[in-house]
PDB file of C-alpha atoms and ligand atoms in Angstrom:
ATOM      1  CA  UNK R   1      27.178   2.399  17.240  1.00  0.00           C
ATOM      2  CA  UNK R   2      24.148   3.095  19.644  1.00  0.00           C
ATOM      3  CA  UNK R   3      24.412   3.195  23.152  1.00  0.00           C
ATOM      4  CA  UNK R   4      22.488   1.698  26.170  1.00  0.00           C
ATOM      5  CA  UNK R   5      22.909   0.409  29.423  1.00  0.00           C
ATOM      6  CA  UNK R   6      20.011  -1.784  30.940  1.00  0.00           C
ATOM      7  CA  UNK R   7      20.668  -3.525  34.152  1.00  0.00           C
ATOM      8  CA  UNK R   8      17.911  -5.787  35.142  1.00  0.00           C
ATOM      9  CA  UNK R   9      15.004  -5.427  32.675  1.00  0.00           C
ATOM     10  CA  UNK R  10      12.667  -4.098  35.450  1.00  0.00           C
ATOM     11  CA  UNK R  11      15.209  -1.599  36.539  1.00  0.00           C
ATOM     12  CA  UNK R  12      16.668  -0.231  33.349  1.00  0.00           C
ATOM     13  CA  UNK R  13      18.911   2.789  33.522  1.00  0.00           C
ATOM     14  CA  UNK R  14      20.655   4.815  30.766  1.00  0.00           C
ATOM     15  CA  UNK R  15      23.925   6.194  31.758  1.00  0.00           C
ATOM     16  CA  UNK R  16      27.175   7.263  30.132  1.00  0.00           C
ATOM     17  CA  UNK R  17      30.475   5.579  30.479  1.00  0.00           C
ATOM     18  CA  UNK R  18      31.754   7.138  33.766  1.00  0.00           C
ATOM     19  CA  UNK R  19      28.291   6.608  35.536  1.00  0.00           C
ATOM     20  CA  UNK R  20      28.579   2.909  34.525  1.00  0.00           C
ATOM     21  CA  UNK R  21      32.456   3.082  35.842  1.00  0.00           C
ATOM     22  CA  UNK R  22      30.630   4.105  39.216  1.00  0.00           C
ATOM     23  CA  UNK R  23      27.899   1.590  39.377  1.00  0.00           C
ATOM     24  CA  UNK R  24      30.521  -1.304  38.563  1.00  0.00           C
ATOM     25  CA  UNK R  25      32.692   0.153  41.577  1.00  0.00           C
ATOM     26  CA  UNK R  26      29.345   0.166  43.677  1.00  0.00           C
ATOM     27  CA  UNK R  27      28.571  -3.067  42.873  1.00  0.00           C
ATOM     28  CA  UNK R  28      32.039  -4.556  43.724  1.00  0.00           C
ATOM     29  CA  UNK R  29      31.900  -2.543  47.165  1.00  0.00           C
ATOM     30  CA  UNK R  30      28.230  -3.458  48.104  1.00  0.00           C
ATOM     31  CA  UNK R  31      27.572  -6.872  46.242  1.00  0.00           C
ATOM     32  CA  UNK R  32      24.351  -7.321  48.430  1.00  0.00           C
ATOM     33  CA  UNK R  33      22.738  -4.272  47.138  1.00  0.00           C
ATOM     34  CA  UNK R  34      23.665  -5.412  43.235  1.00  0.00           C
ATOM     35  CA  UNK R  35      22.682  -9.241  43.695  1.00  0.00           C
ATOM     36  CA  UNK R  36      21.679 -10.274  40.306  1.00  0.00           C
ATOM     37  CA  UNK R  37      22.281  -7.318  37.799  1.00  0.00           C
ATOM     38  CA  UNK R  38      24.033  -8.144  34.615  1.00  0.00           C
ATOM     39  CA  UNK R  39      26.189  -5.708  33.099  1.00  0.00           C
ATOM     40  CA  UNK R  40      28.168  -6.098  29.802  1.00  0.00           C
ATOM     41  CA  UNK R  41      30.153  -3.512  28.124  1.00  0.00           C
ATOM     42  CA  UNK R  42      29.146  -3.621  24.348  1.00  0.00           C
ATOM     43  CA  UNK R  43      30.887  -2.722  21.338  1.00  0.00           C
ATOM     44  CA  UNK R  44      32.319   0.930  21.190  1.00  0.00           C
ATOM     45  CA  UNK R  45      33.746   3.234  23.840  1.00  0.00           C
ATOM     46  CA  UNK R  46      30.183   4.366  24.879  1.00  0.00           C
ATOM     47  CA  UNK R  47      27.985   1.548  23.896  1.00  0.00           C
ATOM     48  CA  UNK R  48      26.635  -0.497  26.556  1.00  0.00           C
ATOM     49  CA  UNK R  49      23.833  -3.293  26.027  1.00  0.00           C
ATOM     50  CA  UNK R  50      21.902  -5.305  28.520  1.00  0.00           C
ATOM     51  CA  UNK R  51      22.670  -8.794  28.816  1.00  0.00           C
ATOM     52  CA  UNK R  52      19.411  -9.786  30.464  1.00  0.00           C
ATOM     53  CA  UNK R  53      16.032 -10.294  28.648  1.00  0.00           C
ATOM     54  CA  UNK R  54      14.740  -7.176  27.123  1.00  0.00           C
ATOM     55  CA  UNK R  55      10.931  -6.341  27.558  1.00  0.00           C
ATOM     56  CA  UNK R  56       8.089  -5.296  25.522  1.00  0.00           C
ATOM     57  CA  UNK R  57       7.882  -1.599  24.698  1.00  0.00           C
ATOM     58  CA  UNK R  58       6.667   1.087  22.613  1.00  0.00           C
ATOM     59  CA  UNK R  59       8.251   1.912  19.301  1.00  0.00           C
ATOM     60  CA  UNK R  60       9.950   5.186  18.598  1.00  0.00           C
ATOM     61  CA  UNK R  61       9.146   6.341  15.111  1.00  0.00           C
ATOM     62  CA  UNK R  62      10.515   9.463  13.510  1.00  0.00           C
ATOM     63  CA  UNK R  63       9.043  11.215  10.637  1.00  0.00           C
ATOM     64  CA  UNK R  64      11.907  13.353   8.755  1.00  0.00           C
ATOM     65  CA  UNK R  65      12.086  15.500   5.547  1.00  0.00           C
ATOM     66  CA  UNK R  66      12.345  19.108   4.121  1.00  0.00           C
ATOM     67  CA  UNK R  67       9.597  21.537   5.107  1.00  0.00           C
ATOM     68  CA  UNK R  68       6.355  20.836   3.829  1.00  0.00           C
ATOM     69  CA  UNK R  69       7.263  17.236   2.838  1.00  0.00           C
ATOM     70  CA  UNK R  70       4.006  16.119   4.591  1.00  0.00           C
ATOM     71  CA  UNK R  71       5.407  14.976   7.894  1.00  0.00           C
ATOM     72  CA  UNK R  72       2.500  16.674  10.149  1.00  0.00           C
ATOM     73  CA  UNK R  73      -0.338  15.204   7.610  1.00  0.00           C
ATOM     74  CA  UNK R  74       1.278  11.798   7.601  1.00  0.00           C
ATOM     75  CA  UNK R  75       2.154  11.931  11.555  1.00  0.00           C
ATOM     76  CA  UNK R  76      -1.493  12.636  12.383  1.00  0.00           C
ATOM     77  CA  UNK R  77      -3.183  10.003   9.912  1.00  0.00           C
ATOM     78  CA  UNK R  78      -0.713   7.411  11.612  1.00  0.00           C
ATOM     79  CA  UNK R  79      -1.739   8.172  14.860  1.00  0.00           C
ATOM     80  CA  UNK R  80      -5.325   7.973  13.929  1.00  0.00           C
ATOM     81  CA  UNK R  81      -4.704   4.803  12.252  1.00  0.00           C
ATOM     82  CA  UNK R  82      -2.839   3.056  15.325  1.00  0.00           C
ATOM     83  CA  UNK R  83      -5.581   4.301  17.772  1.00  0.00           C
ATOM     84  CA  UNK R  84      -8.170   2.714  15.539  1.00  0.00           C
ATOM     85  CA  UNK R  85      -6.100  -0.685  15.927  1.00  0.00           C
ATOM     86  CA  UNK R  86      -6.251  -0.398  19.793  1.00  0.00           C
ATOM     87  CA  UNK R  87      -2.413   0.745  20.031  1.00  0.00           C
ATOM     88  CA  UNK R  88      -1.204   2.995  22.790  1.00  0.00           C
ATOM     89  CA  UNK R  89       0.319   5.660  20.762  1.00  0.00           C
ATOM     90  CA  UNK R  90       1.097   9.466  20.980  1.00  0.00           C
ATOM     91  CA  UNK R  91       2.167  12.083  18.560  1.00  0.00           C
ATOM     92  CA  UNK R  92       5.142  14.341  19.451  1.00  0.00           C
ATOM     93  CA  UNK R  93       6.614  17.148  17.484  1.00  0.00           C
ATOM     94  CA  UNK R  94      10.021  19.110  17.714  1.00  0.00           C
ATOM     95  CA  UNK R  95      10.606  21.725  18.035  1.00  0.00           C
ATOM     96  CA  UNK R  96       8.158  21.381  21.218  1.00  0.00           C
ATOM     97  CA  UNK R  97       7.270  25.105  21.033  1.00  0.00           C
ATOM     98  CA  UNK R  98       5.131  24.898  24.462  1.00  0.00           C
ATOM     99  CA  UNK R  99       8.365  25.126  26.469  1.00  0.00           C
ATOM    100  CA  UNK R 100      10.482  28.109  27.307  1.00  0.00           C
ATOM    101  CA  UNK R 101      13.278  26.837  24.993  1.00  0.00           C
ATOM    102  CA  UNK R 102      10.794  25.910  22.544  1.00  0.00           C
ATOM    103  CA  UNK R 103       9.415  29.572  22.594  1.00  0.00           C
ATOM    104  CA  UNK R 104      13.036  30.920  21.982  1.00  0.00           C
ATOM    105  CA  UNK R 105      13.053  28.541  19.058  1.00  0.00           C
ATOM    106  CA  UNK R 106       9.681  29.631  17.677  1.00  0.00           C
ATOM    107  CA  UNK R 107      10.701  33.219  18.053  1.00  0.00           C
ATOM    108  CA  UNK R 108      14.051  32.616  16.231  1.00  0.00           C
ATOM    109  CA  UNK R 109      12.025  30.639  13.258  1.00  0.00           C
ATOM    110  CA  UNK R 110       9.671  33.287  12.996  1.00  0.00           C
ATOM    111  CA  UNK R 111      12.293  35.952  12.448  1.00  0.00           C
ATOM    112  CA  UNK R 112      11.215  37.692  15.507  1.00  0.00           C
ATOM    113  CA  UNK R 113      14.665  37.277  17.359  1.00  0.00           C
ATOM    114  CA  UNK R 114      18.165  36.582  16.178  1.00  0.00           C
ATOM    115  CA  UNK R 115      20.548  33.854  17.521  1.00  0.00           C
ATOM    116  CA  UNK R 116      23.888  32.671  16.496  1.00  0.00           C
ATOM    117  CA  UNK R 117      23.920  29.349  14.848  1.00  0.00           C
ATOM    118  CA  UNK R 118      25.754  27.422  17.371  1.00  0.00           C
ATOM    119  CA  UNK R 119      23.244  28.855  20.048  1.00  0.00           C
ATOM    120  CA  UNK R 120      20.139  27.885  18.241  1.00  0.00           C
ATOM    121  CA  UNK R 121      21.351  24.248  17.233  1.00  0.00           C
ATOM    122  CA  UNK R 122      22.077  24.015  21.063  1.00  0.00           C
ATOM    123  CA  UNK R 123      18.417  25.135  21.923  1.00  0.00           C
ATOM    124  CA  UNK R 124      17.304  22.775  19.287  1.00  0.00           C
ATOM    125  CA  UNK R 125      19.062  19.846  21.048  1.00  0.00           C
ATOM    126  CA  UNK R 126      18.147  21.216  24.540  1.00  0.00           C
ATOM    127  CA  UNK R 127      14.507  21.039  23.242  1.00  0.00           C
ATOM    128  CA  UNK R 128      14.741  17.332  22.883  1.00  0.00           C
ATOM    129  CA  UNK R 129      16.667  16.695  26.123  1.00  0.00           C
ATOM    130  CA  UNK R 130      13.700  18.235  27.882  1.00  0.00           C
ATOM    131  CA  UNK R 131      11.785  15.222  26.650  1.00  0.00           C
ATOM    132  CA  UNK R 132      14.199  12.577  26.845  1.00  0.00           C
ATOM    133  CA  UNK R 133      13.093  11.155  30.179  1.00  0.00           C
ATOM    134  CA  UNK R 134       9.374  11.124  29.484  1.00  0.00           C
ATOM    135  CA  UNK R 135      10.153   9.659  26.013  1.00  0.00           C
ATOM    136  CA  UNK R 136      11.864   6.687  28.081  1.00  0.00           C
ATOM    137  CA  UNK R 137       9.084   6.270  30.285  1.00  0.00           C
ATOM    138  CA  UNK R 138       6.377   6.467  27.583  1.00  0.00           C
ATOM    139  CA  UNK R 139       8.356   3.747  25.392  1.00  0.00           C
ATOM    140  CA  UNK R 140       8.821   1.384  28.497  1.00  0.00           C
ATOM    141  CA  UNK R 141       5.307   1.518  29.387  1.00  0.00           C
ATOM    142  CA  UNK R 142       4.256   0.335  26.059  1.00  0.00           C
ATOM    143  CA  UNK R 143       3.240   3.701  24.254  1.00  0.00           C
ATOM    144  CA  UNK R 144       4.389   4.228  20.594  1.00  0.00           C
ATOM    145  CA  UNK R 145       5.907   7.678  19.950  1.00  0.00           C
ATOM    146  CA  UNK R 146       5.228   9.084  16.388  1.00  0.00           C
ATOM    147  CA  UNK R 147       7.391  11.981  16.449  1.00  0.00           C
ATOM    148  CA  UNK R 148       7.481  14.817  13.885  1.00  0.00           C
ATOM    149  CA  UNK R 149      10.993  15.889  13.490  1.00  0.00           C
ATOM    150  CA  UNK R 150      14.057  14.538  15.745  1.00  0.00           C
ATOM    151  CA  UNK R 151      17.717  14.879  16.110  1.00  0.00           C
ATOM    152  CA  UNK R 152      18.094  14.399  12.257  1.00  0.00           C
ATOM    153  CA  UNK R 153      16.586  17.846  11.667  1.00  0.00           C
ATOM    154  CA  UNK R 154      18.770  19.108  14.148  1.00  0.00           C
ATOM    155  CA  UNK R 155      21.983  17.993  12.218  1.00  0.00           C
ATOM    156  CA  UNK R 156      20.532  18.520   8.598  1.00  0.00           C
ATOM    157  CA  UNK R 157      19.418  22.143   9.110  1.00  0.00           C
ATOM    158  CA  UNK R 158      22.715  23.347  11.079  1.00  0.00           C
ATOM    159  CA  UNK R 159      25.056  21.436   8.876  1.00  0.00           C
ATOM    160  CA  UNK R 160      23.444  22.993   5.900  1.00  0.00           C
ATOM    161  CA  UNK R 161      24.523  26.468   7.321  1.00  0.00           C
ATOM    162  CA  UNK R 162      28.084  25.409   7.368  1.00  0.00           C
ATOM    163  CA  UNK R 163      28.472  23.915  10.907  1.00  0.00           C
ATOM    164  CA  UNK R 164      30.423  20.676  11.180  1.00  0.00           C
ATOM    165  CA  UNK R 165      28.249  17.472  11.255  1.00  0.00           C
ATOM    166  CA  UNK R 166      30.218  15.971  14.143  1.00  0.00           C
ATOM    167  CA  UNK R 167      29.752  19.030  16.036  1.00  0.00           C
ATOM    168  CA  UNK R 168      26.166  18.992  15.282  1.00  0.00           C
ATOM    169  CA  UNK R 169      25.765  15.367  16.293  1.00  0.00           C
ATOM    170  CA  UNK R 170      27.733  15.848  19.502  1.00  0.00           C
ATOM    171  CA  UNK R 171      24.826  17.209  21.891  1.00  0.00           C
ATOM    172  CA  UNK R 172      22.387  14.665  20.350  1.00  0.00           C
ATOM    173  CA  UNK R 173      24.481  11.703  21.622  1.00  0.00           C
ATOM    174  CA  UNK R 174      22.703   9.879  24.534  1.00  0.00           C
ATOM    175  CA  UNK R 175      19.204  10.893  23.061  1.00  0.00           C
ATOM    176  CA  UNK R 176      17.231   7.702  22.387  1.00  0.00           C
ATOM    177  CA  UNK R 177      17.894   6.205  18.931  1.00  0.00           C
ATOM    178  CA  UNK R 178      14.794   5.971  16.689  1.00  0.00           C
ATOM    179  CA  UNK R 179      13.454   2.327  15.978  1.00  0.00           C
ATOM    180  CA  UNK R 180      12.554   3.743  12.478  1.00  0.00           C
ATOM    181  CA  UNK R 181      12.874   6.858  10.634  1.00  0.00           C
ATOM    182  CA  UNK R 182      10.227   7.573   7.806  1.00  0.00           C
ATOM    183  CA  UNK R 183      12.012  10.073   5.457  1.00  0.00           C
ATOM    184  CA  UNK R 184       9.362  11.711   3.262  1.00  0.00           C
ATOM    185  CA  UNK R 185      11.343  12.438   0.181  1.00  0.00           C
ATOM    186  CA  UNK R 186      10.470  15.411  -2.071  1.00  0.00           C
ATOM    187  CA  UNK R 187      12.354  17.780  -4.340  1.00  0.00           C
ATOM    188  CA  UNK R 188      12.693  21.244  -2.778  1.00  0.00           C
ATOM    189  CA  UNK R 189      11.026  22.915  -5.833  1.00  0.00           C
ATOM    190  CA  UNK R 190       7.701  20.520  -5.182  1.00  0.00           C
ATOM    191  CA  UNK R 191       7.875  21.311  -1.632  1.00  0.00           C
ATOM    192  CA  UNK R 192       7.979  24.950  -2.272  1.00  0.00           C
ATOM    193  CA  UNK R 193       4.751  24.821  -4.042  1.00  0.00           C
ATOM    194  CA  UNK R 194       2.651  23.447  -1.193  1.00  0.00           C
ATOM    195  CA  UNK R 195       0.553  25.554   0.913  1.00  0.00           C
ATOM    196  CA  UNK R 196       2.184  28.005   3.512  1.00  0.00           C
ATOM    197  CA  UNK R 197       5.735  27.809   2.251  1.00  0.00           C
ATOM    198  CA  UNK R 198       7.988  30.757   2.789  1.00  0.00           C
ATOM    199  CA  UNK R 199       6.393  31.586   6.086  1.00  0.00           C
ATOM    200  CA  UNK R 200       9.531  30.739   8.559  1.00  0.00           C
ATOM    201  CA  UNK R 201      13.181  31.298   8.461  1.00  0.00           C
ATOM    202  CA  UNK R 202      14.370  28.096   6.713  1.00  0.00           C
ATOM    203  CA  UNK R 203      11.842  28.157   3.981  1.00  0.00           C
ATOM    204  CA  UNK R 204      14.218  29.126   1.234  1.00  0.00           C
ATOM    205  CA  UNK R 205      14.563  27.015  -1.983  1.00  0.00           C
ATOM    206  CA  UNK R 206      18.463  27.358  -1.982  1.00  0.00           C
ATOM    207  CA  UNK R 207      18.698  26.421   1.858  1.00  0.00           C
ATOM    208  CA  UNK R 208      16.347  23.566   1.370  1.00  0.00           C
ATOM    209  CA  UNK R 209      18.493  21.936  -1.386  1.00  0.00           C
ATOM    210  CA  UNK R 210      21.535  22.112   1.032  1.00  0.00           C
ATOM    211  CA  UNK R 211      19.207  20.447   3.756  1.00  0.00           C
ATOM    212  CA  UNK R 212      18.201  17.692   1.380  1.00  0.00           C
ATOM    213  CA  UNK R 213      21.748  16.984   0.666  1.00  0.00           C
ATOM    214  CA  UNK R 214      22.768  16.791   4.425  1.00  0.00           C
ATOM    215  CA  UNK R 215      20.018  14.666   5.115  1.00  0.00           C
ATOM    216  CA  UNK R 216      21.188  12.461   2.529  1.00  0.00           C
ATOM    217  CA  UNK R 217      24.515  11.948   4.442  1.00  0.00           C
ATOM    218  CA  UNK R 218      22.798  11.123   7.550  1.00  0.00           C
ATOM    219  CA  UNK R 219      20.384   8.106   6.611  1.00  0.00           C
ATOM    220  CA  UNK R 220      21.203   4.683   8.108  1.00  0.00           C
ATOM    221  CA  UNK R 221      19.603   1.497   8.390  1.00  0.00           C
ATOM    222  CA  UNK R 222      16.824   2.707  10.462  1.00  0.00           C
ATOM    223  CA  UNK R 223      15.692   4.810   7.534  1.00  0.00           C
ATOM    224  CA  UNK R 224      12.777   4.220   5.079  1.00  0.00           C
ATOM    225  CA  UNK R 225      12.745   6.484   2.279  1.00  0.00           C
ATOM    226  CA  UNK R 226       9.073   7.471   1.003  1.00  0.00           C
ATOM    227  CA  UNK R 227       8.218   9.090  -1.964  1.00  0.00           C
ATOM    228  CA  UNK R 228       6.363  12.156  -0.858  1.00  0.00           C
ATOM    229  CA  UNK R 229       4.841  13.461  -4.126  1.00  0.00           C
ATOM    230  CA  UNK R 230       2.478  10.343  -4.107  1.00  0.00           C
ATOM    231  CA  UNK R 231      -1.420  10.926  -3.226  1.00  0.00           C
ATOM    232  CA  UNK R 232      -1.359  11.093   0.575  1.00  0.00           C
ATOM    233  CA  UNK R 233      -3.549   8.170   0.752  1.00  0.00           C
ATOM    234  CA  UNK R 234      -0.969   5.922  -0.900  1.00  0.00           C
ATOM    235  CA  UNK R 235       1.860   7.289   1.470  1.00  0.00           C
ATOM    236  CA  UNK R 236      -0.330   6.703   4.287  1.00  0.00           C
ATOM    237  CA  UNK R 237      -0.790   2.819   3.417  1.00  0.00           C
ATOM    238  CA  UNK R 238       2.789   2.488   2.996  1.00  0.00           C
ATOM    239  CA  UNK R 239       3.696   4.032   6.298  1.00  0.00           C
ATOM    240  CA  UNK R 240       0.925   1.867   8.068  1.00  0.00           C
ATOM    241  CA  UNK R 241       2.623  -1.392   6.897  1.00  0.00           C
ATOM    242  CA  UNK R 242       6.039  -0.498   7.730  1.00  0.00           C
ATOM    243  CA  UNK R 243       5.102   0.994  11.143  1.00  0.00           C
ATOM    244  CA  UNK R 244       3.258  -2.103  12.043  1.00  0.00           C
ATOM    245  CA  UNK R 245       6.212  -4.569  11.588  1.00  0.00           C
ATOM    246  CA  UNK R 246       8.466  -2.090  13.839  1.00  0.00           C
ATOM    247  CA  UNK R 247       5.760  -2.240  16.412  1.00  0.00           C
ATOM    248  CA  UNK R 248       5.686  -5.747  16.566  1.00  0.00           C
ATOM    249  CA  UNK R 249       9.585  -6.066  16.673  1.00  0.00           C
ATOM    250  CA  UNK R 250       9.570  -3.648  19.759  1.00  0.00           C
ATOM    251  CA  UNK R 251       6.735  -5.536  21.455  1.00  0.00           C
ATOM    252  CA  UNK R 252       8.973  -8.466  21.073  1.00  0.00           C
ATOM    253  CA  UNK R 253      11.683  -6.845  23.134  1.00  0.00           C
ATOM    254  CA  UNK R 254      13.944  -5.129  20.867  1.00  0.00           C
ATOM    255  CA  UNK R 255      16.310  -3.210  23.313  1.00  0.00           C
ATOM    256  CA  UNK R 256      16.365   0.487  23.293  1.00  0.00           C
ATOM    257  CA  UNK R 257      19.355   2.240  22.568  1.00  0.00           C
ATOM    258  CA  UNK R 258      20.999   5.620  22.319  1.00  0.00           C
ATOM    259  CA  UNK R 259      22.066   8.137  19.454  1.00  0.00           C
ATOM    260  CA  UNK R 260      24.677   8.360  18.011  1.00  0.00           C
ATOM    261  CA  UNK R 261      26.666   6.344  15.725  1.00  0.00           C
ATOM    262  CA  UNK R 262      29.565   8.600  14.536  1.00  0.00           C
TER     263      UNK R 262
HETATM  264  N1  T5A U   1      14.530  22.658  12.736  1.00  0.00           N
HETATM  265  C1  T5A U   1      13.949  21.744  13.407  1.00  0.00           C
HETATM  266  C2  T5A U   1      15.875  22.769  12.838  1.00  0.00           C
HETATM  267  O1  T5A U   1      16.654  23.565  12.425  1.00  0.00           O
HETATM  268  N2  T5A U   1      16.553  22.094  13.805  1.00  0.00           N
HETATM  269  C3  T5A U   1      15.652  20.977  14.453  1.00  0.00           C
HETATM  270  O2  T5A U   1      16.409  20.472  15.392  1.00  0.00           O
HETATM  271  C4  T5A U   1      14.390  20.874  14.322  1.00  0.00           C
HETATM  272  C5  T5A U   1      13.635  19.758  15.275  1.00  0.00           C
HETATM  273  C6  T5A U   1      10.234  24.110  12.040  1.00  0.00           C
HETATM  274  C7  T5A U   1      11.596  24.483  11.435  1.00  0.00           C
HETATM  275  O3  T5A U   1      12.721  24.099  12.296  1.00  0.00           O
HETATM  276  C8  T5A U   1      13.859  23.387  11.741  1.00  0.00           C
HETATM  277  C9  T5A U   1      13.243  22.521  10.424  1.00  0.00           C
HETATM  278  C10 T5A U   1      11.964  23.714  10.025  1.00  0.00           C
HETATM  279  O4  T5A U   1      12.511  24.400   9.232  1.00  0.00           O
HETATM  280  P1  T5A U   1       8.323  22.490  11.420  1.00  0.00           P
HETATM  281  O5  T5A U   1       7.635  23.377  12.587  1.00  0.00           O
HETATM  282  O6  T5A U   1       8.373  21.046  11.361  1.00  0.00           O
HETATM  283  O7  T5A U   1       9.907  22.799  11.718  1.00  0.00           O
HETATM  284  O8  T5A U   1       8.119  23.062  10.109  1.00  0.00           O
HETATM  285  P2  T5A U   1       7.648  22.082   8.647  1.00  0.00           P
HETATM  286  O9  T5A U   1       8.641  21.036   8.399  1.00  0.00           O
HETATM  287  O10 T5A U   1       7.748  23.325   7.634  1.00  0.00           O
HETATM  288  O11 T5A U   1       6.495  21.765   8.796  1.00  0.00           O
HETATM  289  P3  T5A U   1       4.998  21.753   8.384  1.00  0.00           P
HETATM  290  O12 T5A U   1       3.972  21.391   9.355  1.00  0.00           O
HETATM  291  O13 T5A U   1       4.687  22.962   7.990  1.00  0.00           O
HETATM  292  O14 T5A U   1       5.345  20.781   7.087  1.00  0.00           O
HETATM  293  P4  T5A U   1       4.991  19.303   7.123  1.00  0.00           P
HETATM  294  O15 T5A U   1       4.542  18.847   8.226  1.00  0.00           O
HETATM  295  O16 T5A U   1       6.357  18.579   6.233  1.00  0.00           O
HETATM  296  O17 T5A U   1       3.977  18.959   5.948  1.00  0.00           O
HETATM  297  P5  T5A U   1       2.512  19.252   6.189  1.00  0.00           P
HETATM  298  O18 T5A U   1       1.860  17.895   6.438  1.00  0.00           O
HETATM  299  O19 T5A U   1       1.824  20.398   7.270  1.00  0.00           O
HETATM  300  O20 T5A U   1       1.836  19.441   4.696  1.00  0.00           O
HETATM  301  C11 T5A U   1       2.173  20.822   4.206  1.00  0.00           C
HETATM  302  C12 T5A U   1       1.312  21.115   2.924  1.00  0.00           C
HETATM  303  O21 T5A U   1       1.347  20.034   1.903  1.00  0.00           O
HETATM  304  C13 T5A U   1       0.368  19.510   1.821  1.00  0.00           C
HETATM  305  C14 T5A U   1      -0.687  19.554   2.945  1.00  0.00           C
HETATM  306  O22 T5A U   1      -2.111  19.544   2.936  1.00  0.00           O
HETATM  307  C15 T5A U   1      -0.305  20.968   3.331  1.00  0.00           C
HETATM  308  O23 T5A U   1      -1.008  21.916   2.789  1.00  0.00           O
HETATM  309  N3  T5A U   1       0.573  17.948   1.372  1.00  0.00           N
HETATM  310  C16 T5A U   1       0.426  17.512   0.215  1.00  0.00           C
HETATM  311  N4  T5A U   1      -0.150  17.850  -0.921  1.00  0.00           N
HETATM  312  C17 T5A U   1       0.072  16.784  -1.871  1.00  0.00           C
HETATM  313  N5  T5A U   1       0.530  15.635  -1.748  1.00  0.00           N
HETATM  314  C18 T5A U   1       0.824  14.980  -0.494  1.00  0.00           C
HETATM  315  N6  T5A U   1       1.267  13.844  -0.490  1.00  0.00           N
HETATM  316  C19 T5A U   1       0.856  15.992   0.425  1.00  0.00           C
HETATM  317  N7  T5A U   1       0.969  15.848   1.772  1.00  0.00           N
HETATM  318  C20 T5A U   1       0.968  17.062   2.266  1.00  0.00           C
END
């Protein structure tokens, strides 16, 4: 299950189990400081959910898929669509190559540097952690985030190299869980025929076949599988309908939660 600790709706915090333990102790020690905070342990060892009313927020929408499946094209047109409707929305992308960590990743992807498989995996994860706090702030202040690749890429690409899935998931635990994952489904052979394929490290047919298999093993109830070989406009329309539903659910107060369900 996913994991979140919300205290009062106006002062929500996201903490791990031990931090929550400290908070509970502090509450017992200084009851006047924590007068009306409600805390409820939820379903699993690190799953914590608020018992208060949730507030309206933006949606966390992730696009995933093989290289050249059309994520960037669809993310951009989705953003324009939401902006036309007057929604507050932003387009984010992982890896975020603008940070120091992101530049190390970029150098690795373009074969300018070599890194151990575990090391690059942790860098991809660190690159998401760099944005975790800002992501939470944006969502809580009502901005919907369209995110081009996220933790699923991290796990699918690294486990396709042979790293253990559970090991790959571990550093992602505690990142925000997407409300919706739009998986753009394409055969590796078809993706390989698209513009610019082959310029980066992972754009090799045999490897992409393994990645596709790893993605299959990751999908859960938050995923919608979209046929990425349809004309772009048809895909756009499908995504628009799905995304609007998701945004409404989040505006109605769906609680934020954390990765990862293991
Ligand atoms: N990675 C990433 C990890 O290993 N771990 C991680 O944690 C993360 C986050 C970089 C690499 O890093 C790996 C995965 C990647 O190998 P990237 O920069 O996102 O990730 O690389 P790509 O996925 O290759 O991103 P691209 O922008 O190149 O591909 P997109 O976004 O999937 O596709 P897009 O929209 O740019 O389209 C590609 C081409 O196809 C055409 C477009 O016009 C374009 O020419 N196209 C279509 N053609 C026909 N019909 C359609 N429906 C089409 N849609 C798009």
